[in-house]
Coordinates of C-alpha atoms and ligand atoms in Angstrom, one line a residue:
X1 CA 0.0 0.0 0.0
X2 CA 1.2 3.3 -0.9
X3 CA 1.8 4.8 2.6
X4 CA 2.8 8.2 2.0
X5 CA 2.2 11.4 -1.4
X6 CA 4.7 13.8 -1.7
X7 CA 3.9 17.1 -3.1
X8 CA 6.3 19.7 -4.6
X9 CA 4.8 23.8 -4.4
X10 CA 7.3 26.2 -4.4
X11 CA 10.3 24.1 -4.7
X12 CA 9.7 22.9 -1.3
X13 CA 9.0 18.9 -1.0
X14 CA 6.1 17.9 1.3
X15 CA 5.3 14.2 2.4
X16 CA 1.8 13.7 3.0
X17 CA 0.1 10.5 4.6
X18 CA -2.3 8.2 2.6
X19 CA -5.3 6.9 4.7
X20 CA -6.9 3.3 2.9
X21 CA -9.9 2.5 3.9
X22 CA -11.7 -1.2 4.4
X23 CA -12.3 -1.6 0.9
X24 CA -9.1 -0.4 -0.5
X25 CA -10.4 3.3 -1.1
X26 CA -7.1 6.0 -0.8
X27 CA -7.0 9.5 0.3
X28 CA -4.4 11.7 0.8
X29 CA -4.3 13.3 3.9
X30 CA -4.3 17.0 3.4
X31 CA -5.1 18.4 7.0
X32 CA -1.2 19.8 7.6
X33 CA -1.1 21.7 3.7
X34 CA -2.0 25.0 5.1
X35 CA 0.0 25.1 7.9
X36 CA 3.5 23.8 6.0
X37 CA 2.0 25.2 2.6
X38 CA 0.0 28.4 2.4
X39 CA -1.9 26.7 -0.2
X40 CA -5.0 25.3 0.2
X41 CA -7.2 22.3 -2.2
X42 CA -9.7 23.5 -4.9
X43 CA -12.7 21.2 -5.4
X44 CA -16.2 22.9 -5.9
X45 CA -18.8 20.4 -5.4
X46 CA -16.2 18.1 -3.5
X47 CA -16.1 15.9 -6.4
X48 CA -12.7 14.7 -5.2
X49 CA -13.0 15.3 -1.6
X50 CA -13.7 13.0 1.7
X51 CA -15.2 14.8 4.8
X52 CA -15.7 11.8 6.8
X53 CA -14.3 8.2 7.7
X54 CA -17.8 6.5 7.8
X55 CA -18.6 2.9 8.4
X56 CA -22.3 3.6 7.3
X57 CA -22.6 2.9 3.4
X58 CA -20.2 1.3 1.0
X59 CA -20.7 2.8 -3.0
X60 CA -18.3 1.2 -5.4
X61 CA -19.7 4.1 -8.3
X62 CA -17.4 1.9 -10.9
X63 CA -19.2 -1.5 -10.1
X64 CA -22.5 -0.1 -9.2
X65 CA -22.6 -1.7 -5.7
X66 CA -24.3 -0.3 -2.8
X67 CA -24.2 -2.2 0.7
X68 CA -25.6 -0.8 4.1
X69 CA -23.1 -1.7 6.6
X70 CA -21.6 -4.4 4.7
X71 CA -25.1 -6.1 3.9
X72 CA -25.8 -5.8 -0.5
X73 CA -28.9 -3.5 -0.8
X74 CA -30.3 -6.6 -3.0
X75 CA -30.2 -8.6 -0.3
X76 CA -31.9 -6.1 2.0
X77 CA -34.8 -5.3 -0.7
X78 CA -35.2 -9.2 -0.9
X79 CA -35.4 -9.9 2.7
X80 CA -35.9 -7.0 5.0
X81 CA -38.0 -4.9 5.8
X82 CA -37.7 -0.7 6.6
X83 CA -38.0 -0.1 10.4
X84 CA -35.1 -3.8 10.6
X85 CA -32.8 -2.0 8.0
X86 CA -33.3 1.5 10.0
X87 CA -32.4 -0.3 12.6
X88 CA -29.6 -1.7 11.0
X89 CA -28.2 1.7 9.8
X90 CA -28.5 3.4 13.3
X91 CA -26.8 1.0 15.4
X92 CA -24.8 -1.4 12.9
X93 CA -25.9 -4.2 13.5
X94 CA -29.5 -6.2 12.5
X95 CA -31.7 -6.0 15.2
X96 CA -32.6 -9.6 17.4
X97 CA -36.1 -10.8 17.0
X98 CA -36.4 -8.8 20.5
X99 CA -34.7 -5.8 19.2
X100 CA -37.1 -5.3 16.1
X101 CA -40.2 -6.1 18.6
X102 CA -39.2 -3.8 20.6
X103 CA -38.6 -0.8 17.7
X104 CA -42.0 -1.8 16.4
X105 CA -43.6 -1.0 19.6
X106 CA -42.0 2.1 20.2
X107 CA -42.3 3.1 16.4
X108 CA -46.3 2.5 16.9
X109 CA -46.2 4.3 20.1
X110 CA -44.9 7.8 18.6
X111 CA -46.8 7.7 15.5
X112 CA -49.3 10.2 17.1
X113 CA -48.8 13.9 16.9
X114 CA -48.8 16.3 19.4
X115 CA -52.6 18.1 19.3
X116 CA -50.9 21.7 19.1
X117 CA -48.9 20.9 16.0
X118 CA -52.0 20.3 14.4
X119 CA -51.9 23.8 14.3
X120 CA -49.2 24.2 11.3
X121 CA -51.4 22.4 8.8
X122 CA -54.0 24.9 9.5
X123 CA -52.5 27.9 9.4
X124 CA -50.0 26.5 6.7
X125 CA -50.7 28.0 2.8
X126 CA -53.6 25.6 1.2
X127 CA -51.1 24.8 -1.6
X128 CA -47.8 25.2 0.3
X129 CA -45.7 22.4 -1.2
X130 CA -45.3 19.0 1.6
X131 CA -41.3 19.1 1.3
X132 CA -41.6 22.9 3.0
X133 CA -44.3 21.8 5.4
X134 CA -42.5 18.9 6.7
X135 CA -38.8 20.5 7.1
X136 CA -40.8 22.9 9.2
X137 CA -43.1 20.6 11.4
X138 CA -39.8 18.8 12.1
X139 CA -37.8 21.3 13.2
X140 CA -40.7 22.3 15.6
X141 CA -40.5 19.0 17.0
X142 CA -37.7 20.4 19.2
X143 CA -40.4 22.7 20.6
X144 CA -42.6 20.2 21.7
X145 CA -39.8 16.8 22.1
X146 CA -36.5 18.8 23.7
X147 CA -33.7 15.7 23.3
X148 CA -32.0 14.4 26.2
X149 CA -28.6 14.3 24.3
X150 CA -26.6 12.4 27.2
X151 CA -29.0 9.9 28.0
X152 CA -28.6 6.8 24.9
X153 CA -31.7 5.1 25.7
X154 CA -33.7 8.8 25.2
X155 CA -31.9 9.8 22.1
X156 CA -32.7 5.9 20.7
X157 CA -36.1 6.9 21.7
X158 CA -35.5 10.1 19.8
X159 CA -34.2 8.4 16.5
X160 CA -37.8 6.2 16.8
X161 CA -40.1 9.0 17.1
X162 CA -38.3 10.8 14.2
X163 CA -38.9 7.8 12.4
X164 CA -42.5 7.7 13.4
X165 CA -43.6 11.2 13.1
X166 CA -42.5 11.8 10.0
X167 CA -45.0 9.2 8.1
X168 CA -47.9 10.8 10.3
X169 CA -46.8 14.4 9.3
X170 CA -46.5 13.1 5.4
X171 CA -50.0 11.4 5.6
X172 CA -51.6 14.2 7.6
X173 CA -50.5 16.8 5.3
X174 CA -51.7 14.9 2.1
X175 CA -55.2 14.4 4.1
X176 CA -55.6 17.6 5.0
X177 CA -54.5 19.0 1.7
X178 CA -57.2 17.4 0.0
X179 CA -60.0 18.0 2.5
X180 CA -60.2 14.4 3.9
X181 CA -61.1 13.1 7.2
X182 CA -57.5 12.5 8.9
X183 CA -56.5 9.1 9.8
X184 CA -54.7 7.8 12.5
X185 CA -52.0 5.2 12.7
X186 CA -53.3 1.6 14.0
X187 CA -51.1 0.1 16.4
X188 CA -52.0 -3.5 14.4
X189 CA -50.5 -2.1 11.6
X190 CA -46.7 -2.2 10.6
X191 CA -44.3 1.0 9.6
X192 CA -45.5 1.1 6.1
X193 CA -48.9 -0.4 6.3
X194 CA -50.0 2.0 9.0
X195 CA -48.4 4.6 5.9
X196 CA -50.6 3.5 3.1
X197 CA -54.1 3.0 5.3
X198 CA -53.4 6.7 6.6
X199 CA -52.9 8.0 3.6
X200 CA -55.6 6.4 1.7
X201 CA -58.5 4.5 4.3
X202 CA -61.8 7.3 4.3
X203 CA -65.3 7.0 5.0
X204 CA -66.2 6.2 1.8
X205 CA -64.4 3.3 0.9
X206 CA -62.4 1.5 3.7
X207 CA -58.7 0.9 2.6
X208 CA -57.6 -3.0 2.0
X209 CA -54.2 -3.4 3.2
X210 CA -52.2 -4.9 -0.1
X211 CA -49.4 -7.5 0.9
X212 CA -47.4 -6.5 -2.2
X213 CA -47.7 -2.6 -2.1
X214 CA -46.5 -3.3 1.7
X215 CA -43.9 -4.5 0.4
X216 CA -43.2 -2.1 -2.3
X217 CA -43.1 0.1 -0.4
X218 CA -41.1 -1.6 2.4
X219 CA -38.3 -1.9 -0.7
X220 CA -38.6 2.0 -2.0
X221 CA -38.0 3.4 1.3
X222 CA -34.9 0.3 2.1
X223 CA -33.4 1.6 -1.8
X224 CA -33.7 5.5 -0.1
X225 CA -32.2 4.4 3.5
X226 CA -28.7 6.0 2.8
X227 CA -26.4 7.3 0.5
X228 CA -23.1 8.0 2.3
X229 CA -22.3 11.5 1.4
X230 CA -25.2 12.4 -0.8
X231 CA -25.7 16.4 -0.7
X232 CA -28.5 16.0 1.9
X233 CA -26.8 14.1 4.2
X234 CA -23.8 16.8 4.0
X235 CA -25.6 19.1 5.1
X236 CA -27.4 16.7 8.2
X237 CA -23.2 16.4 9.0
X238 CA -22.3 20.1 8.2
X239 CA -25.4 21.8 10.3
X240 CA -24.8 18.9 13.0
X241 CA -21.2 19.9 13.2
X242 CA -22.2 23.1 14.9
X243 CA -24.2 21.1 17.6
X244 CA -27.2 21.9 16.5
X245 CA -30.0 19.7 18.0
X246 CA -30.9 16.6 15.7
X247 CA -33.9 18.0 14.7
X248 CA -33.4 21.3 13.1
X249 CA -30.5 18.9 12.0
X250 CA -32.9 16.9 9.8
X251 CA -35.0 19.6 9.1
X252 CA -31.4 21.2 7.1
X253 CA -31.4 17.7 5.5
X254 CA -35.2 17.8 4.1
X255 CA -34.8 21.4 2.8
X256 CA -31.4 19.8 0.6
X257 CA -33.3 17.3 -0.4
X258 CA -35.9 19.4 -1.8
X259 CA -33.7 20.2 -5.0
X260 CA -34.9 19.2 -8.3
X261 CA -30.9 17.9 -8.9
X262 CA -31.1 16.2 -5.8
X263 CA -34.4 14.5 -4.1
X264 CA -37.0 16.4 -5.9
X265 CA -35.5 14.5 -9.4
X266 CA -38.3 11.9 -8.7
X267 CA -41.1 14.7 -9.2
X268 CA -39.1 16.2 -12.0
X269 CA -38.6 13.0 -13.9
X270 CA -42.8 12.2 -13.8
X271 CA -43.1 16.1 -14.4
X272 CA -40.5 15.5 -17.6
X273 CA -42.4 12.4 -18.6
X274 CA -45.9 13.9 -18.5
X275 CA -44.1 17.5 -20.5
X276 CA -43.5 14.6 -23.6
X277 CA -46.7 12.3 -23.4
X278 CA -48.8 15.7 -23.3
X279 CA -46.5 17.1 -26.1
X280 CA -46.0 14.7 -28.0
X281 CA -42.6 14.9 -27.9
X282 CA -40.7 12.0 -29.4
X283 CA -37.9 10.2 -27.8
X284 CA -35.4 11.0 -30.5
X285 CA -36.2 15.2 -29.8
X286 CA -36.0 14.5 -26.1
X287 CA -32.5 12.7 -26.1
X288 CA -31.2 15.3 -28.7
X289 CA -32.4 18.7 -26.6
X290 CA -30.6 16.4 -23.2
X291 CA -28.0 16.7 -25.5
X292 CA -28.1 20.6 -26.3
X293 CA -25.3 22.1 -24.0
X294 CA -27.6 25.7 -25.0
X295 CA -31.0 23.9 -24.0
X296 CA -31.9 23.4 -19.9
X297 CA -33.4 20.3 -21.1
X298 CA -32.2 17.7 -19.1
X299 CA -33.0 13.6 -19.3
X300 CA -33.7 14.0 -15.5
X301 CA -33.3 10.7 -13.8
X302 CA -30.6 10.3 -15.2
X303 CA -27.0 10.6 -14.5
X304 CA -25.4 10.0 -11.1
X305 CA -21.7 11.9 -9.3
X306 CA -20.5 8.7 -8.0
X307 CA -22.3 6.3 -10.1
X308 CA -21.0 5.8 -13.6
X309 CA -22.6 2.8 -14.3
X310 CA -26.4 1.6 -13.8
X311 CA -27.6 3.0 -10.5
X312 CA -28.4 -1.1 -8.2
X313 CA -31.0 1.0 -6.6
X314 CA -32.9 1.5 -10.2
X315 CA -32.3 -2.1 -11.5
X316 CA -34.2 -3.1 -8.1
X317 CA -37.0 -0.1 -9.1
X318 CA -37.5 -0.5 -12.3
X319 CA -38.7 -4.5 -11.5
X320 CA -41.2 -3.0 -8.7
X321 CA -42.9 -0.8 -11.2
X322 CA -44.2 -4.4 -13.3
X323 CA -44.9 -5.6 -9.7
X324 CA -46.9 -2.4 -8.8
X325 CA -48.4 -2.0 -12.0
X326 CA -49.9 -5.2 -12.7
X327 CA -51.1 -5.4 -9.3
X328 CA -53.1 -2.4 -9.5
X329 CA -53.7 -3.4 -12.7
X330 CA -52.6 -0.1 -14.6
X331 CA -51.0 0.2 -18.3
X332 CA -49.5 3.8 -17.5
X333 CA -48.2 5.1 -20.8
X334 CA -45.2 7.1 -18.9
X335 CA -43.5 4.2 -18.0
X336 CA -43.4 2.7 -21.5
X337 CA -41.8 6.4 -22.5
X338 CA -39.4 5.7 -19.6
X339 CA -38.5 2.7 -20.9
X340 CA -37.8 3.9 -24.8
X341 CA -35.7 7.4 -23.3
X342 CA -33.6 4.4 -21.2
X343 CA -33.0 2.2 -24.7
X344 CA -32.5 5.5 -26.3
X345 CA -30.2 6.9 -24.1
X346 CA -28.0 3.7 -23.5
X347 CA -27.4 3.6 -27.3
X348 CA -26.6 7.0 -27.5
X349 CA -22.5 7.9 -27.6
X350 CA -23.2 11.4 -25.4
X351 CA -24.9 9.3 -22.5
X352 CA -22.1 6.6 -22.8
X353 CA -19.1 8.9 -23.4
X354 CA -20.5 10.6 -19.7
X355 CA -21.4 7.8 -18.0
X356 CA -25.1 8.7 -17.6
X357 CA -27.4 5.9 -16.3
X358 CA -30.7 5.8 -15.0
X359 CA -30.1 6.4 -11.2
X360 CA -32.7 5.5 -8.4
X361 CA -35.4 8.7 -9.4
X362 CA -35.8 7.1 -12.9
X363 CA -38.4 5.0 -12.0
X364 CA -39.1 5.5 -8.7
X365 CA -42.4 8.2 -9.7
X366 CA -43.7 5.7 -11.8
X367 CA -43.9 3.2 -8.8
X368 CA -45.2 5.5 -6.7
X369 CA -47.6 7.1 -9.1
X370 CA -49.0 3.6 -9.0
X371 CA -49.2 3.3 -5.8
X372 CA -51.5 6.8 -5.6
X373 CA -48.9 8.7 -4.3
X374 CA -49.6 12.2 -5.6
X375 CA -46.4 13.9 -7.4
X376 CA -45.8 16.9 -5.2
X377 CA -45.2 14.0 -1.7
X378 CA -42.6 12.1 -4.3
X379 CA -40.0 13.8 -2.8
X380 CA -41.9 13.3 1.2
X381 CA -41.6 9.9 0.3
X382 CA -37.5 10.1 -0.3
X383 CA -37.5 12.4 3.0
X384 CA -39.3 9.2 4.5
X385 CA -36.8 6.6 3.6
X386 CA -33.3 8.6 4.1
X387 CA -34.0 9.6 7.7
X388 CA -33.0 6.4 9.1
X389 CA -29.5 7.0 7.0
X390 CA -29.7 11.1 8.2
X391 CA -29.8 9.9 11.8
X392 CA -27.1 7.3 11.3
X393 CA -24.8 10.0 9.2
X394 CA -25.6 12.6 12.6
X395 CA -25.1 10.0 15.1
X396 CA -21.3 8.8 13.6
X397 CA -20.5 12.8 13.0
X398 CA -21.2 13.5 16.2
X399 CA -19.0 10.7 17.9
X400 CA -16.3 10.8 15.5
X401 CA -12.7 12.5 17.9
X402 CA -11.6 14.0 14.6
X403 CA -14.8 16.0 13.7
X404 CA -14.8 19.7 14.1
X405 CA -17.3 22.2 13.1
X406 CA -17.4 22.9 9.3
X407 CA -16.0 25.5 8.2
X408 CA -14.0 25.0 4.6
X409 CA -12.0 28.1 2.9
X410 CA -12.2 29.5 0.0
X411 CA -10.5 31.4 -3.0
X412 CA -11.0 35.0 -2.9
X413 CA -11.8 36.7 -6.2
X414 CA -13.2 39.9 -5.2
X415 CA -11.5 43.6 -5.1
X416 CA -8.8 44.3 -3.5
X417 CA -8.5 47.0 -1.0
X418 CA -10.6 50.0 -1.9
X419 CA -11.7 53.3 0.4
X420 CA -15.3 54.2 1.0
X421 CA -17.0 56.7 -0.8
X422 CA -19.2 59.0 0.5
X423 CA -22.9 58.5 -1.0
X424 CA -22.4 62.4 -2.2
X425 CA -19.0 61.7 -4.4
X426 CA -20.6 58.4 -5.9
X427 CA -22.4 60.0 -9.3
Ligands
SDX1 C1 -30.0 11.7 -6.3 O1 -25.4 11.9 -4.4 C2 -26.3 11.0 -4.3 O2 -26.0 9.9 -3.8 C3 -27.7 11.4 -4.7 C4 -28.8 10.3 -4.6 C5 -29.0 9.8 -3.2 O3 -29.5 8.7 -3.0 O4 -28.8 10.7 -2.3 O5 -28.4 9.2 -5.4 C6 -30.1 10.8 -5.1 O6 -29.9 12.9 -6.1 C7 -29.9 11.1 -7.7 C8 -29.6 12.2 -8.8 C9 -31.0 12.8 -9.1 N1 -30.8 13.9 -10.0 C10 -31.2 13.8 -11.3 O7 -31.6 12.8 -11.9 C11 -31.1 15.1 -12.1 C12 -30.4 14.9 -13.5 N2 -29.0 14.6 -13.3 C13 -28.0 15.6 -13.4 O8 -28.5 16.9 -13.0 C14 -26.6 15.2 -12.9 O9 -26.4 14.0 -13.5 C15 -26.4 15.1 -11.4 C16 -26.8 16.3 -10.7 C17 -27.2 13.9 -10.8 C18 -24.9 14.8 -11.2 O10 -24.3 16.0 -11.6 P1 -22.6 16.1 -11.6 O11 -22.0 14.9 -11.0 O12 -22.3 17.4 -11.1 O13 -22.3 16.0 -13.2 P2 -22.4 17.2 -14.2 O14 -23.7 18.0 -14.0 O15 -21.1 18.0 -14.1 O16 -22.5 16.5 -15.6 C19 -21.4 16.0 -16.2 C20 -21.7 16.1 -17.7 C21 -22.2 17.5 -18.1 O17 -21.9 17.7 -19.5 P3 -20.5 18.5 -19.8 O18 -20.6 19.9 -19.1 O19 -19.3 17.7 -19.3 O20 -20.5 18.7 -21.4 O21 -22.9 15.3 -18.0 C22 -24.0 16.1 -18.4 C23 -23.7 17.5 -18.0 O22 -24.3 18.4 -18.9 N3 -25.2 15.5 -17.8 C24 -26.4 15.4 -18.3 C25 -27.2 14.9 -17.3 N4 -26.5 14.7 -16.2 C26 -25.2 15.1 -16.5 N5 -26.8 15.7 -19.6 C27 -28.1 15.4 -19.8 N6 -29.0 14.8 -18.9 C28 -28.5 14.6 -17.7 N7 -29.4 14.1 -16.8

């Protein structure tokens, strides 16, 4: 192993350390370069940067594998379920049979809301778009839930009630939204049963609890769990690094997520697809305007900074949508445009020369369209499944000895030193 990288700036030699990490992953080790140097690195968008050591996620981007702590997400998506692979993320290890009881119960028991934050969605803008409602409900959860940081058992009781509240603040939102009658969680239910019958049981027409759409959506919100150092999740580590309490922590983590680059691709890929099924658009236009450096087209869903080969979380998705869509028995005329953009693009030198692939928002709306998940909550249902993995992220940050608040530097490009002028003298 290459132990050490020397560098050369100014005709002066420097010998930096090389940290490997459990999967054969190098970084130089740049934290003395100011002090010996002067210099600092350059790297918008920390394309070629590591905040972290994190024992969370494993991404190979090259090989297209994805593994929460250790386990492959296809074996997860096969065999778990959400609250056991939450579980898994937060503390590392999958729970006992007495473990995941125990999480059930707890994750039943704080799926209520408090009566006074009722409040919100009544006073909240009619049309005020879920993803700003709910990074706001949960940041007022510190109002009305203060954390007892020093005690483990509370903040594991913490990390559960996060968990819980936020499918009761998705489902109350979308009930109250559309005028409904809003339905509480059933402590027979599971995690992701008790989602689906509060979003869609009413007076009207009792809702039948489907085995399969349980576990569809058991498998969308395992695919979402974490990311390792997805933009959201930098921003869960950089607000948490300033001790911020974990709420407004995750509330800084839903409001990243909102993004149309980021989390809200899944809205803008159905958006995208329903733009050329209403158009008319054909799949030749649409992969040459992706292709248009001078048009804002882009094939959303598509394209990945780590990944540079077929996202596993979309190979997993794109099977769930002929699941979800021939149980509920719909022929939805996006998806077969999804399909001939994917054949298109694939084919297509530009998409191959860049590596662009169909990452995990590509199909994702079209399995929750299915489902009867309304667009604007596509992105409430990402929040959903990546705050087990936003809680993990926090929870490592926060213990990790070589953490310190973030604060990275910059290249100044501005004026140099100028006097004021008095308004009178400015013309
Ligand atoms: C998620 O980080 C994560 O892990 C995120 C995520 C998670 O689970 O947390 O996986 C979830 O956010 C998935 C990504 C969802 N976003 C989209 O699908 C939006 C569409 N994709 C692009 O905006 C883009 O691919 C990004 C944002 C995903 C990645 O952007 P990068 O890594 O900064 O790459 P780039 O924008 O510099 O693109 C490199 C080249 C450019 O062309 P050139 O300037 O080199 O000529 O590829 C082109 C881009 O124009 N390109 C695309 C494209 N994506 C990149 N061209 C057409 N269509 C696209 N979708």
């Amino acid at each position: 192993m290459t132990e050490h990288a020397k560098l050369i700036i100014d005709g002066k030699e420097l010998t930096l350390p090389v940290i490997e990490g459990s999967q054969g992953e190098k970084a130089v080790d740049i934290r003395s370069l100011r002090q010996e140097t002067g210099y600092i690195t350059f790297d918008p968008g920390f394309g070629n940067t590591g905040t972290c050591r994190s024992s969370i996620t494993y991404m190979d981007g090259e090989k297209g594998i994805l593994r929460y702590r250790g386990i492959p997400i296809e074996q997860l998506a096969e065999h778990s379920t959400f609250a056991e692979t939450a579980f898994l993320l937060i503390t590392g290890q999958l729970p006992t049979q007495d473990e995941l009881t125990r999480t059930s119960v707890y994750l039943n028991d704080f799926s209520p809301l408090h009566e006074n934050m009722k409040a919100f969605y009544q006073n909240y803008p009619p049309q005020a778009h879920p993803m700003g409602i709910l990074s706001a409900m949960i940041n007022a959860m510190r109002s009305f839930y203060p954390e007892l940081m020093d005690l483990e058992e509370e903040m594991n009781k913490t990390y559960l009630r996060l968990i819980s509240k936020i499918r009761t603040m998705a489902a109350m939102a979308y009930k109250i939204s559309t005028g409904q009658k809003v339905v509480y969680p059933r402590p027979d239910l599971c995690y992701c049963a008790n989602f689906l019958n509060m979003m869609f049981d009413n007076v009207v027409v009792p809702y039948r609890i489907d085995d399969d759409l349980v576990k569809a959506l058991n498998v969308f919100w395992i695919l979402h769990a974490d990311h390792e150092q997805n933009c959201s999740t930098t921003a869960v580590r950089v607000v948490g690094s300033g001790k911020v309490n974990i709420y407004s922590t995750i509330s800084a983590g839903i409001s990243a997520l909102w993004g149309p680059l980021h989390g809200g691709a899944n809205q803008a890929v159905i958006n995208m697809l329903g733009k050329i099924h209403k158009e008319g658009l054909t799949v030749k236009e649409c992969i040459a305007k992706a292709k248009d450096s001078n048009d804002p087209f882009r094939l959303m869903g598509f394209g990945h900074r780590v990944y540079k080969t077929y996202d596993p979380r979309a190979k997993i998705m794109k099977k769930m949508c002929d699941v979800v869509l021939s149980k509920m028995r719909i022929n939805d005329p996006l998806l077969n445009i999804a399909q001939e953009l994917e054949e298109a693009a694939l084919s297509d030198s530009y998409f191959k020369e860049k590596n662009l692939y169909p990452n995990v928002d590509f199909y994702s709306g079209i399995v929750l369209r299915a489902m009867g998940i309304p667009t604007n909550m596509f992105t409430v249902m990402f929040a959903i499944g990546r705050l087990p993995g936003w809680i993990s992220q926090w929870k490592e940050d926060v213990a990790d000895p070589e953490m310190k608040i973030s604060r990275p530097r910059q290249i100044y490009s501005g004026s140099t030193k100028k006097d004021y002028i008095p308004i009178e003298d400015r013309g």
